Amino acid sequence: MRRAFVVAAAAAVVFVLGAGVAVAREFSLPAAHVEARVLPDGSIRVTEHITYSFTGRFRGGFREIPLRDGELLVDPAVSEDGVSYRPGAPADIGSEGEPGTFGTTAVDGGVRILWHYAAADETRSFTVAYTLTGVAEAWDDVVDVYLQLWGDEWDVELGRLTGDVTLPRPAPGTVRVWGHAAGVDGGTELREDGRGASVLAENVPPGQFVEVRLVFPRALLTSTAGAEVRSGTALDRILAEEAALAAGEAAARRRARWIRSNVAWLVPLTAVFAFAPAGLVALWVY
């Protein structure tokens, strides 16, 4: 069953990607696909496939992944068309590097992955992968995985975003999923085999995030070495949070529909209220 997106609270993971800016250069983003594979120890292997359409010449791009206390990023990798980029390159923004190489460096509150290439007036797809530990929250009853598949830092529209979250083992009937992307066409859908969920978002505007939240039984993990262990139960609280978010989004949609259906008389009424004080002052002066 596909669920529509609802408004989200704070993001668990924020993704940022950019390329140098120069005169007569621009790029668009036709598509992106993000795979998040929950490993048996609770760590998450994230693989991002991002397609660029370049106009002009570009030499490099980067991703900055913020990390909270207790979260780590390990095993970064970059590839293109199945060919791995070599690690060890400089990771400073604006640095020079041989095409086909990448580097990593710590930044304030996270890690930057920067790769070097040479592109001119063409479409290219890059794959950026890394493993996150400490992101999944392992409670006594469930594991709460809250990921931001697309960040709000992009200044260009994304044509189509697809995503998959895969669990270590199937758990039909006990997995729950929610999507968060206010005002974006799309939704989430549980896999029939109980191994996770898929996400779809189309025409994601600049400055808009897309998030997914997946909750599954803690028994699916063989250990919690890659998760943040929390005491107590969480399922009831999570269900209440998501219900409140859904209710808020439904109310926002109703307000938007009401405004659209009444715009014919709202505009002149607004004008009356805007100019009435000036008319009263003029009458008083007279």
Coordinates of C-alpha atoms in Angstrom, one line a residue:
M1 CA 0.0 0.0 0.0
R2 CA 1.4 3.4 -1.0
R3 CA 1.3 6.1 1.6
A4 CA 1.4 9.8 0.7
F5 CA 4.2 12.0 2.0
V6 CA 3.5 14.0 5.2
V7 CA 5.3 16.9 6.9
A8 CA 8.5 15.9 8.7
A9 CA 10.2 17.0 11.9
A10 CA 13.9 17.3 12.2
A11 CA 16.0 15.2 9.8
A12 CA 18.3 12.5 11.0
V13 CA 20.7 12.7 8.2
V14 CA 21.2 15.6 5.8
F15 CA 22.8 15.2 2.4
V16 CA 24.6 18.0 0.6
L17 CA 26.1 17.8 -2.9
G18 CA 27.6 20.6 -5.0
A19 CA 30.0 21.5 -7.8
G20 CA 32.0 24.7 -8.5
V21 CA 30.1 27.7 -9.9
A22 CA 31.5 29.6 -12.9
V23 CA 30.2 31.9 -15.6
A24 CA 28.3 30.1 -18.4
R25 CA 28.1 26.8 -16.4
E26 CA 25.1 25.1 -15.0
F27 CA 23.8 21.7 -14.3
S28 CA 20.4 20.0 -13.8
L29 CA 19.5 16.9 -11.9
P30 CA 17.3 14.5 -13.9
A31 CA 17.3 11.7 -11.4
A32 CA 18.7 10.2 -8.3
H33 CA 18.3 6.8 -6.6
V34 CA 19.3 6.1 -3.0
E35 CA 19.7 2.6 -1.5
A36 CA 19.9 2.2 2.3
R37 CA 20.7 -1.3 3.4
V38 CA 20.3 -2.0 7.1
L39 CA 23.0 -4.5 8.1
P40 CA 22.5 -7.2 10.7
D41 CA 24.4 -5.1 13.3
G42 CA 22.2 -2.0 12.8
S43 CA 24.7 -0.1 10.7
I44 CA 23.4 1.3 7.4
R45 CA 25.2 1.0 4.0
V46 CA 24.0 4.0 1.9
T47 CA 24.6 4.1 -1.8
E48 CA 23.6 7.2 -3.8
H49 CA 23.3 7.2 -7.6
I50 CA 23.0 10.8 -8.8
T51 CA 22.7 11.8 -12.4
Y52 CA 23.9 15.2 -13.6
S53 CA 23.3 17.0 -16.9
F54 CA 26.2 19.4 -17.4
T55 CA 26.2 22.5 -19.5
G56 CA 29.8 23.8 -19.6
R57 CA 32.9 22.3 -18.0
F58 CA 33.0 20.8 -14.5
R59 CA 35.9 19.2 -12.6
G60 CA 34.5 18.0 -9.3
G61 CA 31.7 17.5 -6.9
F62 CA 31.3 16.8 -3.2
R63 CA 28.9 15.5 -0.5
E64 CA 29.0 16.7 3.1
I65 CA 27.3 14.3 5.4
P66 CA 26.6 15.8 8.9
L67 CA 27.0 13.5 11.9
R68 CA 25.6 13.9 15.3
D69 CA 27.4 12.8 18.5
G70 CA 27.9 9.0 18.4
E71 CA 27.4 8.7 14.6
L72 CA 30.3 7.7 12.4
L73 CA 30.9 7.4 8.6
V74 CA 33.2 4.6 7.4
D75 CA 34.1 2.9 4.2
P76 CA 33.5 5.7 1.8
A77 CA 33.6 4.9 -2.0
V78 CA 33.0 6.7 -5.3
S79 CA 32.4 5.1 -8.6
E80 CA 31.1 5.7 -12.1
D81 CA 29.6 3.1 -14.5
G82 CA 31.0 0.4 -12.3
V83 CA 34.5 1.8 -12.3
S84 CA 35.8 2.7 -8.8
Y85 CA 37.5 6.0 -8.2
R86 CA 40.9 5.8 -6.4
P87 CA 41.0 7.2 -2.8
G88 CA 43.6 9.5 -1.5
A89 CA 42.9 12.7 -3.5
P90 CA 42.6 16.1 -1.9
A91 CA 39.2 16.9 -0.5
D92 CA 39.4 20.6 -0.1
I93 CA 36.7 22.5 -2.1
G94 CA 38.4 23.9 -5.2
S95 CA 41.4 21.6 -5.0
E96 CA 42.9 20.0 -8.1
G97 CA 42.9 16.2 -8.4
E98 CA 43.3 13.7 -11.1
P99 CA 40.0 12.6 -12.7
G100 CA 38.8 9.3 -11.3
T101 CA 40.0 10.0 -7.7
F102 CA 38.3 11.0 -4.5
G103 CA 39.2 12.1 -1.0
T104 CA 37.6 12.5 2.4
T105 CA 38.1 15.0 5.2
A106 CA 36.4 15.9 8.5
V107 CA 34.4 19.1 8.4
D108 CA 32.6 20.9 11.2
G109 CA 29.9 18.4 12.3
G110 CA 30.5 15.8 9.6
V111 CA 32.5 14.3 6.8
R112 CA 33.1 15.6 3.2
I113 CA 33.5 13.2 0.3
L114 CA 34.9 15.0 -2.7
W115 CA 35.6 13.4 -6.1
H116 CA 37.4 14.7 -9.2
Y117 CA 36.3 14.2 -12.8
A118 CA 36.3 16.1 -16.1
A119 CA 32.9 16.7 -17.7
A120 CA 31.7 19.1 -20.5
D121 CA 28.2 19.4 -21.9
E122 CA 27.2 15.8 -21.1
T123 CA 25.2 13.7 -18.7
R124 CA 27.1 11.7 -16.1
S125 CA 26.0 9.5 -13.2
F126 CA 28.1 9.2 -10.1
T127 CA 27.8 6.6 -7.2
V128 CA 28.7 7.7 -3.7
A129 CA 28.6 5.0 -1.0
Y130 CA 29.4 5.0 2.7
T131 CA 28.4 3.2 5.9
L132 CA 26.7 5.0 8.8
T133 CA 26.9 3.7 12.4
G134 CA 24.9 5.1 15.3
V135 CA 22.1 6.4 13.1
A136 CA 19.5 3.6 13.7
E137 CA 18.0 3.6 17.2
A138 CA 17.6 0.2 18.7
W139 CA 14.8 0.3 21.3
D140 CA 13.7 -2.7 23.4
D141 CA 10.8 -3.4 21.0
V142 CA 11.7 -1.8 17.6
V143 CA 14.5 -0.3 15.5
D144 CA 13.8 3.2 14.3
V145 CA 15.6 4.2 11.1
Y146 CA 15.1 7.8 10.1
L147 CA 17.0 8.9 7.0
Q148 CA 16.9 12.0 4.8
L149 CA 17.3 10.6 1.3
W150 CA 17.5 14.1 -0.3
G151 CA 18.6 17.3 1.5
D152 CA 17.2 20.8 1.3
E153 CA 20.6 22.4 0.4
W154 CA 20.2 21.9 -3.4
D155 CA 19.5 25.0 -5.5
V156 CA 18.2 23.1 -8.5
E157 CA 15.1 20.9 -8.9
L158 CA 15.5 17.1 -8.9
G159 CA 13.4 15.5 -11.6
R160 CA 12.8 12.1 -10.0
L161 CA 14.0 10.5 -6.7
T162 CA 13.6 6.8 -6.0
G163 CA 14.8 5.0 -2.9
D164 CA 14.9 1.6 -1.3
V165 CA 15.4 0.7 2.3
T166 CA 16.3 -3.0 2.8
L167 CA 16.2 -5.0 6.0
P168 CA 18.5 -7.8 7.1
R169 CA 15.6 -10.4 7.1
P170 CA 12.0 -10.4 6.1
A171 CA 9.3 -9.4 8.6
P172 CA 5.9 -9.4 6.8
G173 CA 3.2 -7.5 8.7
T174 CA 5.5 -5.9 11.3
V175 CA 7.3 -3.3 9.2
R176 CA 6.0 0.3 9.1
V177 CA 7.1 3.1 6.8
W178 CA 6.4 6.8 6.5
G179 CA 7.6 9.4 3.9
H180 CA 8.2 13.0 4.7
A181 CA 8.3 15.6 1.9
A182 CA 5.7 18.3 2.2
G183 CA 4.1 19.3 -1.1
V184 CA 6.0 16.8 -3.2
D185 CA 4.2 14.2 -5.4
G186 CA 5.1 10.7 -4.4
G187 CA 4.9 8.2 -1.5
T188 CA 6.2 5.1 0.2
E189 CA 5.3 1.5 -0.3
L190 CA 6.1 -1.6 1.8
R191 CA 7.7 -4.5 0.0
E192 CA 5.4 -7.6 -0.2
D193 CA 8.1 -9.9 1.1
G194 CA 8.6 -7.8 4.3
R195 CA 12.2 -6.9 3.5
G196 CA 11.7 -3.1 3.5
A197 CA 10.1 -0.3 1.6
S198 CA 10.5 1.9 -1.5
V199 CA 10.2 5.6 -1.9
L200 CA 9.2 7.8 -4.8
A201 CA 9.3 11.6 -5.2
E202 CA 8.9 13.5 -8.4
N203 CA 9.8 17.1 -9.3
V204 CA 11.5 17.8 -6.0
P205 CA 11.9 21.6 -5.8
P206 CA 15.0 23.4 -4.7
G207 CA 15.3 23.6 -0.9
Q208 CA 13.0 20.6 -0.3
F209 CA 14.1 17.5 1.7
V210 CA 12.8 14.0 1.2
E211 CA 12.8 11.7 4.2
V212 CA 11.9 8.1 5.0
R213 CA 11.2 6.5 8.4
L214 CA 11.2 2.7 8.7
V215 CA 10.4 0.9 11.9
F216 CA 10.9 -2.9 12.3
P217 CA 11.2 -5.4 15.1
R218 CA 14.5 -5.3 17.0
A219 CA 14.7 -9.1 16.7
L220 CA 15.8 -8.7 13.0
L221 CA 19.2 -7.6 14.2
T222 CA 21.8 -10.1 15.3
S223 CA 23.7 -7.4 17.3
T224 CA 23.5 -3.7 18.0
A225 CA 27.1 -2.9 17.4
G226 CA 26.2 -0.4 14.6
A227 CA 23.2 1.1 16.2
E228 CA 22.4 3.5 19.0
V229 CA 20.9 1.5 21.8
R230 CA 18.0 3.1 23.7
S231 CA 16.2 1.9 26.8
G232 CA 12.4 1.4 26.8
T233 CA 9.8 0.8 24.1
A234 CA 9.2 3.2 21.3
L235 CA 6.5 1.9 18.9
D236 CA 3.5 3.6 20.5
R237 CA 5.3 6.9 20.7
I238 CA 6.4 6.7 17.1
L239 CA 2.9 5.9 15.9
A240 CA 1.6 8.9 17.8
E241 CA 4.2 11.2 16.3
E242 CA 3.5 10.1 12.8
A243 CA -0.3 10.4 13.4
A244 CA 0.2 13.9 14.6
L245 CA 2.3 14.8 11.6
A246 CA -0.3 13.3 9.2
A247 CA -3.1 15.2 10.9
G248 CA -1.1 18.5 10.6
E249 CA -0.5 17.9 6.9
A250 CA -4.1 17.1 6.3
A251 CA -5.1 20.3 8.0
A252 CA -2.6 22.3 5.9
R253 CA -4.0 20.7 2.7
R254 CA -7.6 21.7 3.8
R255 CA -6.5 25.3 4.4
A256 CA -4.8 25.4 1.0
R257 CA -7.9 24.0 -0.7
W258 CA -10.1 26.6 1.1
I259 CA -7.9 29.4 0.1
R260 CA -7.8 28.3 -3.6
S261 CA -11.6 27.9 -3.7
N262 CA -12.2 31.3 -2.1
V263 CA -9.5 33.4 -3.8
A264 CA -12.1 35.2 -5.9
W265 CA -13.4 37.1 -2.9
L266 CA -10.3 37.0 -0.6
V267 CA -8.3 39.3 -2.9
P268 CA -10.8 42.2 -2.9
L269 CA -11.5 41.7 0.8
T270 CA -7.8 41.9 1.6
A271 CA -7.6 45.1 -0.4
V272 CA -10.5 46.6 1.6
F273 CA -8.7 45.8 4.9
A274 CA -5.5 47.1 3.5
F275 CA -6.8 50.5 2.4
A276 CA -9.5 51.0 5.1
P277 CA -7.2 52.5 7.7
A278 CA -6.0 55.1 5.2
G279 CA -9.6 56.0 4.3
L280 CA -10.5 56.4 8.0
V281 CA -7.6 58.7 8.6
A282 CA -8.5 60.8 5.6
L283 CA -12.1 61.1 6.8
W284 CA -11.0 62.0 10.3
V285 CA -8.7 64.7 8.9
Y286 CA -11.5 66.1 6.8

